[in-house]
């Protein structure tokens, strides 16, 4: 039986792989609900604070917070949100591609770039790729907390405060639905004013207590909440992407097993036919 | 004439309230303040305390927030709370106990006493009680 044994071991090994991918698929599917809930719960706050900040950026305050001022760009900071673990399809690579494409525009103008990597994948990628990684957080787990990312974000904010970087971008995956994840590069600082028309006239808030104190804490809260939301959303993308990737891996394994089964049966039958004809030939000779 | 405005209360965990209201009464960092339709744009920090909403139909609802920000635009009020809860969900006994605990901690200060933490706990417990009393009225 030529190759029969080899084919059998191959089938067994693929079956084992299939078991693993199926298990991973199911783990991701069950985690996915939890992380999606977490993402949905945080969304209203992130959305509202963004619209409030959009209004603030439109106001004509006597106190000009530096997060509101557009400066000449000499150095750009990127916060790249990625996953800690792999095996989630093209999720991370797509985000990195988008980051690199956006970085290239700056690099072409001789503008330098600092990177804050969130997630183990981004750290590894940009260390190999040759980016200047100034801060990194990893092992955030499935339930990241704001406190976990504050440190890394603060490094970038301090750099912005001291004029070391003049623009801060954030890259993460947008969760469109379970099947679709869109890498998005957004500008975090300086703040972008909202384009509501009735806010274009000259106006300002009444501030209680004074504008400086209030805006300082509000803007810090804003940046933290945006980064946190990006991390949570990326987490939801990760589980969904892993589920899809593992599902297609299981399906492919199933297909492969089927095809190998056919090849194995053919080989087996060929061997039997050959044996029979050998016996028949032998009998005829006698 | 429109006399109602849209009010959103969101906390970092979830959206607590969204709907039309006649008036919002909240505990600002400079004292309690009431906002009704046509209020000038305002941005203020909130301290722990009750937030009272007078709804479209004149009914009242009380929420408890542990601090945050309040933004007023012409016809939209946005309340960004650190944590928020419907005052009905608060437990009066637990709040009273927490307050007692915090007062005791301030009274007998040990070696590793953190005044700011205890003062914050006390303020939050007192604010929760204040929210509960407002409901009962």
Short mmCIF file of C-alpha atoms in Angstrom, two decimals:
data_model
loop_
_atom_site.label_atom_id
_atom_site.label_comp_id
_atom_site.label_asym_id
_atom_site.label_seq_id
_atom_site.Cartn_x
_atom_site.Cartn_y
_atom_site.Cartn_z
CA UNK A 1 0.00 0.00 0.00
CA UNK A 2 2.07 2.90 -1.34
CA UNK A 3 1.81 6.05 0.79
CA UNK A 4 -1.22 4.73 2.65
CA UNK A 5 0.34 5.07 6.05
CA UNK A 6 1.76 8.51 5.35
CA UNK A 7 -1.65 9.74 4.26
CA UNK A 8 -3.24 8.32 7.41
CA UNK A 9 -0.81 10.13 9.72
CA UNK A 10 -1.31 13.33 7.75
CA UNK A 11 -5.08 13.06 8.19
CA UNK A 12 -4.68 12.45 11.92
CA UNK A 13 -2.44 15.47 12.31
CA UNK A 14 -4.83 17.72 10.42
CA UNK A 15 -7.66 16.44 12.58
CA UNK A 16 -5.70 17.49 15.65
CA UNK A 17 -5.11 20.95 14.24
CA UNK A 18 -8.78 21.20 13.43
CA UNK A 19 -9.65 20.39 17.02
CA UNK A 20 -7.47 23.26 18.21
CA UNK A 21 -8.83 25.79 15.73
CA UNK A 22 -12.39 24.75 16.58
CA UNK A 23 -11.71 25.21 20.28
CA UNK A 24 -10.17 28.63 19.65
CA UNK A 25 -13.14 29.58 17.52
CA UNK A 26 -15.54 28.70 20.30
CA UNK A 27 -13.50 30.48 22.96
CA UNK A 28 -13.46 33.62 20.83
CA UNK A 29 -17.17 33.36 20.13
CA UNK A 30 -17.97 33.25 23.82
CA UNK A 31 -15.53 36.06 24.67
CA UNK A 32 -16.82 38.13 21.80
CA UNK A 33 -20.19 38.77 23.43
CA UNK A 34 -18.57 40.09 26.59
CA UNK A 35 -16.09 42.39 24.86
CA UNK A 36 -18.78 43.68 22.51
CA UNK A 37 -20.98 44.52 25.47
CA UNK A 38 -18.08 46.34 27.07
CA UNK A 39 -17.51 48.29 23.87
CA UNK A 40 -21.18 49.23 23.57
CA UNK A 41 -21.41 50.39 27.18
CA UNK A 42 -18.49 52.75 26.80
CA UNK A 43 -19.61 54.14 23.47
CA UNK A 44 -22.14 56.75 24.62
CA UNK A 45 -19.59 58.38 26.94
CA UNK A 46 -16.83 58.44 24.33
CA UNK A 47 -19.28 59.80 21.77
CA UNK A 48 -20.67 62.51 24.06
CA UNK A 49 -17.32 63.68 25.33
CA UNK A 50 -16.13 63.93 21.73
CA UNK A 51 -19.06 66.16 20.84
CA UNK A 52 -18.51 68.31 23.94
CA UNK A 53 -14.84 68.64 23.02
CA UNK A 54 -15.87 69.51 19.48
CA UNK A 55 -17.91 72.37 20.93
CA UNK A 56 -15.06 73.45 23.18
CA UNK A 57 -12.72 73.59 20.20
CA UNK A 58 -15.22 75.87 18.49
CA UNK A 59 -15.60 78.25 21.41
CA UNK A 60 -13.58 81.42 21.60
CA UNK A 61 -12.18 81.11 25.06
CA UNK A 62 -9.82 83.71 26.52
CA UNK A 63 -7.84 80.78 27.87
CA UNK A 64 -6.25 78.97 24.97
CA UNK A 65 -5.38 75.49 26.05
CA UNK A 66 -2.47 74.12 24.09
CA UNK A 67 -4.46 71.08 23.02
CA UNK A 68 -6.60 73.45 21.00
CA UNK A 69 -3.84 75.23 19.12
CA UNK A 70 -2.49 74.04 15.82
CA UNK A 71 1.27 74.27 15.91
CA UNK A 72 3.76 73.92 13.11
CA UNK A 73 4.37 70.18 12.90
CA UNK A 74 7.94 69.09 13.51
CA UNK A 75 7.34 65.75 15.13
CA UNK A 76 4.32 63.51 15.20
CA UNK A 77 3.24 61.00 17.82
CA UNK A 78 1.30 57.83 17.03
CA UNK A 79 -0.59 55.69 19.49
CA UNK A 80 -0.96 52.33 17.76
CA UNK A 81 -3.50 49.98 19.30
CA UNK A 82 -2.99 46.30 18.52
CA UNK A 83 -3.73 42.93 20.04
CA UNK A 84 -1.52 40.99 22.43
CA UNK A 85 -1.90 37.70 20.62
CA UNK A 86 -1.86 36.64 17.02
CA UNK A 87 -3.99 34.22 15.04
CA UNK A 88 -6.60 36.84 14.35
CA UNK A 89 -6.40 37.13 10.59
CA UNK A 90 -5.18 40.34 9.03
CA UNK A 91 -6.41 42.54 11.86
CA UNK A 92 -3.06 43.79 13.13
CA UNK A 93 -1.35 43.84 9.76
CA UNK A 94 -4.12 45.97 8.26
CA UNK A 95 -3.80 48.47 11.10
CA UNK A 96 0.00 48.55 10.75
CA UNK A 97 -0.28 49.04 7.00
CA UNK A 98 -2.58 52.00 7.55
CA UNK A 99 -0.15 53.38 10.14
CA UNK A 100 2.86 53.01 7.89
CA UNK A 101 1.03 54.61 4.98
CA UNK A 102 0.09 57.57 7.13
CA UNK A 103 3.60 57.80 8.59
CA UNK A 104 5.13 57.84 5.15
CA UNK A 105 3.41 61.14 4.40
CA UNK A 106 5.19 62.70 7.38
CA UNK A 107 8.48 60.97 6.68
CA UNK A 108 8.48 62.33 3.12
CA UNK A 109 8.48 65.82 4.62
CA UNK A 110 11.32 64.96 7.01
CA UNK A 111 9.05 64.97 10.01
CA UNK A 112 10.06 62.56 12.71
CA UNK A 113 7.77 60.12 14.41
CA UNK A 114 7.37 58.76 17.92
CA UNK A 115 5.32 55.67 18.58
CA UNK A 116 3.39 54.53 21.60
CA UNK A 117 2.59 50.84 21.14
CA UNK A 118 -0.43 49.38 22.87
CA UNK A 119 -0.45 45.59 22.69
CA UNK A 120 2.43 43.16 22.23
CA UNK A 121 1.98 42.93 18.45
CA UNK A 122 2.56 46.61 17.84
CA UNK A 123 5.65 46.60 20.05
CA UNK A 124 7.22 43.72 18.15
CA UNK A 125 6.23 45.06 14.75
CA UNK A 126 7.59 48.56 15.25
CA UNK A 127 10.76 47.33 16.90
CA UNK A 128 11.45 45.26 13.79
CA UNK A 129 10.15 47.85 11.38
CA UNK A 130 12.46 50.47 12.82
CA UNK A 131 10.06 52.91 14.45
CA UNK A 132 11.00 55.00 17.43
CA UNK A 133 8.93 53.31 20.14
CA UNK A 134 8.90 55.57 23.18
CA UNK A 135 6.20 53.83 25.19
CA UNK A 136 4.66 50.38 25.20
CA UNK A 137 1.91 48.64 27.10
CA UNK A 138 1.05 45.00 26.76
CA UNK A 139 -0.91 42.21 28.41
CA UNK A 140 -4.05 44.24 28.81
CA UNK A 141 -6.24 41.16 28.76
CA UNK A 142 -9.91 41.00 27.89
CA UNK A 143 -11.02 43.54 30.44
CA UNK A 144 -8.61 46.46 30.12
CA UNK A 145 -8.94 49.25 32.65
CA UNK A 146 -8.35 52.92 32.15
CA UNK A 147 -5.60 52.78 34.77
CA UNK A 148 -3.65 50.29 32.62
CA UNK A 149 -3.18 52.66 29.72
CA UNK A 150 -2.88 55.97 31.55
CA UNK A 151 0.89 55.63 32.01
CA UNK A 152 1.66 55.18 28.33
CA UNK A 153 -0.78 57.88 27.31
CA UNK A 154 0.78 60.26 29.80
CA UNK A 155 4.18 59.85 28.19
CA UNK A 156 2.71 61.02 24.89
CA UNK A 157 0.76 63.85 26.52
CA UNK A 158 3.88 65.05 28.36
CA UNK A 159 5.71 65.09 25.07
CA UNK A 160 2.90 67.12 23.58
CA UNK A 161 2.90 69.49 26.55
CA UNK A 162 6.62 70.07 26.33
CA UNK A 163 6.46 70.69 22.59
CA UNK A 164 8.33 67.51 21.74
CA UNK A 165 5.54 66.38 19.46
CA UNK A 166 3.06 68.67 17.76
CA UNK A 167 0.41 66.23 16.65
CA UNK A 168 -0.90 63.08 18.21
CA UNK A 169 -2.61 60.43 16.11
CA UNK A 170 -4.30 57.25 17.19
CA UNK A 171 -4.55 54.10 15.07
CA UNK A 172 -6.97 51.33 15.91
CA UNK A 173 -9.54 49.08 14.31
CA UNK A 174 -13.11 50.31 14.06
CA UNK A 175 -15.67 47.68 14.78
CA UNK A 176 -18.18 47.97 11.93
CA UNK A 177 -19.76 44.59 12.51
CA UNK A 178 -18.61 41.10 13.36
CA UNK A 179 -17.34 40.48 9.83
CA UNK A 180 -15.93 43.91 9.04
CA UNK A 181 -13.18 45.78 10.85
CA UNK A 182 -11.81 48.98 9.47
CA UNK A 183 -8.40 50.29 10.47
CA UNK A 184 -8.74 53.98 11.28
CA UNK A 185 -6.12 56.69 11.73
CA UNK A 186 -7.58 59.57 13.72
CA UNK A 187 -6.15 62.79 14.99
CA UNK A 188 -6.33 63.05 18.76
CA UNK A 189 -4.45 66.29 19.37
CA UNK A 190 -4.73 69.13 18.64
CA UNK A 191 -8.47 68.82 18.92
CA UNK A 192 -10.57 69.06 15.83
CA UNK A 193 -13.52 71.44 16.10
CA UNK A 194 -16.92 70.01 15.21
CA UNK A 195 -18.39 71.45 12.04
CA UNK A 196 -21.85 72.29 13.32
CA UNK A 197 -22.86 75.47 11.58
CA UNK A 198 -24.58 77.33 14.38
CA UNK A 199 -21.38 77.11 16.43
CA UNK A 200 -19.32 79.07 13.95
CA UNK A 201 -20.36 82.43 15.36
CA UNK A 202 -18.33 84.06 18.12
CA UNK A 203 -19.27 82.64 21.50
CA UNK A 204 -17.80 81.22 24.64
CA UNK A 205 -18.84 79.12 27.57
CA UNK A 206 -19.42 80.27 31.08
CA UNK A 207 -16.84 78.32 33.02
CA UNK A 208 -17.26 77.17 36.58
CA UNK A 209 -14.71 77.17 38.19
CA UNK A 210 -12.26 78.99 35.91
CA UNK A 211 -11.54 77.88 32.37
CA UNK A 212 -8.01 76.66 32.95
CA UNK A 213 -8.74 74.23 35.73
CA UNK A 214 -11.84 72.93 34.03
CA UNK A 215 -10.38 72.48 30.56
CA UNK A 216 -7.23 70.84 31.91
CA UNK A 217 -9.17 68.09 33.59
CA UNK A 218 -11.79 67.79 30.86
CA UNK A 219 -9.23 67.44 28.07
CA UNK A 220 -7.20 64.91 30.01
CA UNK A 221 -10.36 62.92 30.61
CA UNK A 222 -11.16 63.19 26.92
CA UNK A 223 -7.85 61.79 25.73
CA UNK A 224 -8.00 58.96 28.24
CA UNK A 225 -11.52 58.03 27.28
CA UNK A 226 -10.71 58.07 23.56
CA UNK A 227 -7.70 55.83 23.97
CA UNK A 228 -9.59 53.54 26.31
CA UNK A 229 -12.48 53.26 23.89
CA UNK A 230 -10.06 52.50 21.07
CA UNK A 231 -8.52 49.70 23.13
CA UNK A 232 -11.90 48.24 24.02
CA UNK A 233 -13.08 48.45 20.44
CA UNK A 234 -9.90 46.85 19.18
CA UNK A 235 -10.48 44.09 21.69
CA UNK A 236 -13.93 43.44 20.25
CA UNK A 237 -12.37 43.39 16.77
CA UNK A 238 -9.73 40.94 17.94
CA UNK A 239 -12.20 38.38 19.21
CA UNK A 240 -14.41 38.71 16.15
CA UNK A 241 -11.44 38.49 13.79
CA UNK A 242 -10.05 35.49 15.62
CA UNK A 243 -13.39 33.76 15.49
CA UNK A 244 -13.62 34.29 11.74
CA UNK A 245 -10.01 33.28 11.14
CA UNK A 246 -10.38 30.14 13.21
CA UNK A 247 -13.68 29.28 11.58
CA UNK A 248 -12.18 29.42 8.12
CA UNK A 249 -9.16 27.47 9.37
CA UNK A 250 -11.48 24.74 10.69
CA UNK A 251 -13.40 24.73 7.42
CA UNK A 252 -10.19 24.48 5.42
CA UNK A 253 -8.99 21.65 7.63
CA UNK A 254 -12.29 19.84 7.02
CA UNK A 255 -11.89 20.25 3.27
CA UNK A 256 -8.31 19.03 3.40
CA UNK A 257 -9.32 15.98 5.40
CA UNK A 258 -12.02 15.19 2.85
CA UNK A 259 -9.61 15.42 -0.07
CA UNK A 260 -6.95 13.40 1.70
CA UNK A 261 -9.62 10.80 2.49
CA UNK A 262 -10.32 10.46 -1.24
CA UNK A 263 -6.63 10.15 -2.04
CA UNK A 264 -6.24 7.57 0.72
CA UNK A 265 -9.16 5.47 -0.52
CA UNK A 266 -7.83 5.60 -4.07
CA UNK A 267 -4.40 4.47 -2.91
CA UNK A 268 -5.96 1.70 -0.87
CA UNK A 269 -8.08 0.47 -3.77
CA UNK A 270 -5.15 0.63 -6.17
CA UNK A 271 -3.17 -1.51 -3.75
CA UNK A 272 -6.00 -4.07 -3.48
CA UNK A 273 -6.43 -4.20 -7.26
CA UNK A 274 -2.71 -4.69 -7.68
CA UNK A 275 -2.66 -7.48 -5.12
CA UNK A 276 -5.62 -9.23 -6.78
CA UNK A 277 -4.08 -9.04 -10.21
CA UNK A 278 -0.83 -10.34 -8.78
CA UNK A 279 -2.64 -13.32 -7.21
CA UNK A 280 -4.62 -13.93 -10.42
CA UNK A 281 -1.40 -13.67 -12.46
CA UNK A 282 0.33 -16.07 -10.08
CA UNK A 283 -2.57 -18.60 -10.27
CA UNK A 284 -2.57 -18.42 -14.09
CA UNK A 285 1.15 -19.12 -14.18
CA UNK A 286 0.66 -22.26 -12.06
CA UNK B 1 -42.63 77.66 22.11
CA UNK B 2 -40.10 75.06 22.95
CA UNK B 3 -39.51 74.97 26.65
CA UNK B 4 -37.87 71.59 26.82
CA UNK B 5 -34.38 70.61 25.95
CA UNK B 6 -32.66 67.38 25.33
CA UNK B 7 -30.68 65.94 28.20
CA UNK B 8 -28.14 63.12 28.09
CA UNK B 9 -26.57 61.60 31.18
CA UNK B 10 -23.75 59.23 30.38
CA UNK B 11 -21.23 57.61 32.67
CA UNK B 12 -18.07 55.85 31.64
CA UNK B 13 -19.94 52.54 31.98
CA UNK B 14 -23.22 53.27 30.27
CA UNK B 15 -25.84 55.72 29.15
CA UNK B 16 -28.07 56.52 32.10
CA UNK B 17 -30.68 58.87 30.75
CA UNK B 18 -31.60 60.41 27.45
CA UNK B 19 -34.74 62.41 26.81
CA UNK B 20 -36.57 65.71 26.93
CA UNK B 21 -36.49 67.68 30.18
CA UNK B 22 -37.73 71.05 31.41
CA UNK B 23 -35.00 71.62 33.92
CA UNK B 24 -31.79 70.08 35.22
CA UNK B 25 -30.61 70.73 38.77
CA UNK B 26 -27.08 69.55 39.52
CA UNK B 27 -24.38 70.03 42.12
CA UNK B 28 -21.71 72.10 40.42
CA UNK B 29 -18.30 72.68 41.91
CA UNK B 30 -19.37 76.23 42.83
CA UNK B 31 -22.76 75.24 44.24
CA UNK B 32 -26.04 73.85 43.02
CA UNK B 33 -27.24 75.13 39.72
CA UNK B 34 -30.42 74.84 37.71
CA UNK B 35 -30.51 74.87 33.93
CA UNK B 36 -33.60 75.39 31.84
CA UNK B 37 -34.17 76.04 28.15
CA UNK B 38 -32.21 78.93 26.68
CA UNK B 39 -29.44 78.88 29.26
CA UNK B 40 -26.16 80.38 28.06
CA UNK B 41 -23.49 77.86 27.03
CA UNK B 42 -21.91 76.60 30.21
CA UNK B 43 -19.21 74.16 31.15
CA UNK B 44 -18.78 73.16 34.75
CA UNK B 45 -17.24 70.47 36.91
CA UNK B 46 -19.58 68.50 39.12
CA UNK B 47 -19.03 67.35 42.68
CA UNK B 48 -20.60 64.18 44.09
CA UNK B 49 -24.25 64.86 44.52
CA UNK B 50 -27.79 64.42 43.27
CA UNK B 51 -28.92 65.47 39.82
CA UNK B 52 -32.60 66.28 39.62
CA UNK B 53 -34.39 66.27 36.29
CA UNK B 54 -37.82 67.77 35.79
CA UNK B 55 -39.17 65.81 32.88
CA UNK B 56 -41.32 66.90 30.00
CA UNK B 57 -44.50 65.91 31.83
CA UNK B 58 -43.55 67.59 35.10
CA UNK B 59 -42.41 64.42 36.82
CA UNK B 60 -39.12 64.39 38.62
CA UNK B 61 -36.27 61.96 38.45
CA UNK B 62 -33.25 61.96 40.70
CA UNK B 63 -29.85 60.52 39.84
CA UNK B 64 -26.68 60.31 41.81
CA UNK B 65 -23.35 61.19 40.23
CA UNK B 66 -19.92 60.91 41.82
CA UNK B 67 -18.50 63.83 39.90
CA UNK B 68 -17.95 64.70 36.26
CA UNK B 69 -18.73 67.51 33.86
CA UNK B 70 -21.84 69.33 32.75
CA UNK B 71 -22.08 70.98 29.36
CA UNK B 72 -24.95 73.23 28.37
CA UNK B 73 -25.60 74.17 24.76
CA UNK B 74 -28.69 76.07 23.67
CA UNK B 75 -31.05 73.12 23.64
CA UNK B 76 -28.86 70.23 24.72
CA UNK B 77 -27.55 69.43 28.17
CA UNK B 78 -24.83 66.81 28.38
CA UNK B 79 -23.77 65.36 31.69
CA UNK B 80 -20.53 63.37 31.62
CA UNK B 81 -20.52 61.53 34.92
CA UNK B 82 -17.66 59.54 36.42
CA UNK B 83 -20.16 57.09 37.80
CA UNK B 84 -23.87 57.60 37.89
CA UNK B 85 -26.82 55.70 39.26
CA UNK B 86 -30.53 56.15 39.51
CA UNK B 87 -31.11 57.34 43.03
CA UNK B 88 -33.71 54.57 43.47
CA UNK B 89 -30.90 52.07 43.17
CA UNK B 90 -28.95 53.55 46.05
CA UNK B 91 -29.06 51.82 49.37
CA UNK B 92 -29.72 54.26 52.19
CA UNK B 93 -28.45 51.97 54.93
CA UNK B 94 -25.22 51.31 53.04
CA UNK B 95 -24.71 55.01 52.38
CA UNK B 96 -25.30 55.90 56.03
CA UNK B 97 -22.89 53.20 57.09
CA UNK B 98 -20.24 54.37 54.65
CA UNK B 99 -20.62 57.89 55.97
CA UNK B 100 -20.30 56.75 59.56
CA UNK B 101 -17.25 54.72 58.61
CA UNK B 102 -15.61 57.69 56.90
CA UNK B 103 -16.39 60.01 59.82
CA UNK B 104 -14.90 57.53 62.23
CA UNK B 105 -11.78 57.22 60.09
CA UNK B 106 -11.33 60.98 60.13
CA UNK B 107 -11.91 61.14 63.90
CA UNK B 108 -9.33 58.47 64.84
CA UNK B 109 -6.50 59.07 62.47
CA UNK B 110 -4.00 56.24 62.48
CA UNK B 111 -0.43 56.27 61.28
CA UNK B 112 -1.26 55.34 57.71
CA UNK B 113 -4.16 57.65 57.41
CA UNK B 114 -4.90 59.16 54.06
CA UNK B 115 -6.97 62.24 54.70
CA UNK B 116 -7.88 62.93 51.09
CA UNK B 117 -9.22 59.42 50.54
CA UNK B 118 -11.33 59.52 53.69
CA UNK B 119 -12.61 63.00 52.90
CA UNK B 120 -13.61 61.83 49.43
CA UNK B 121 -15.42 58.82 50.82
CA UNK B 122 -17.24 61.02 53.27
CA UNK B 123 -18.26 63.48 50.57
CA UNK B 124 -19.55 60.69 48.34
CA UNK B 125 -21.54 59.03 51.11
CA UNK B 126 -23.02 62.36 52.17
CA UNK B 127 -23.93 63.11 48.57
CA UNK B 128 -25.63 59.75 48.19
CA UNK B 129 -27.71 60.43 51.27
CA UNK B 130 -28.59 63.85 49.92
CA UNK B 131 -29.78 62.25 46.68
CA UNK B 132 -31.90 59.77 48.60
CA UNK B 133 -33.51 62.47 50.73
CA UNK B 134 -34.41 64.44 47.63
CA UNK B 135 -36.31 61.48 46.28
CA UNK B 136 -38.25 61.03 49.45
CA UNK B 137 -39.45 64.62 49.43
#
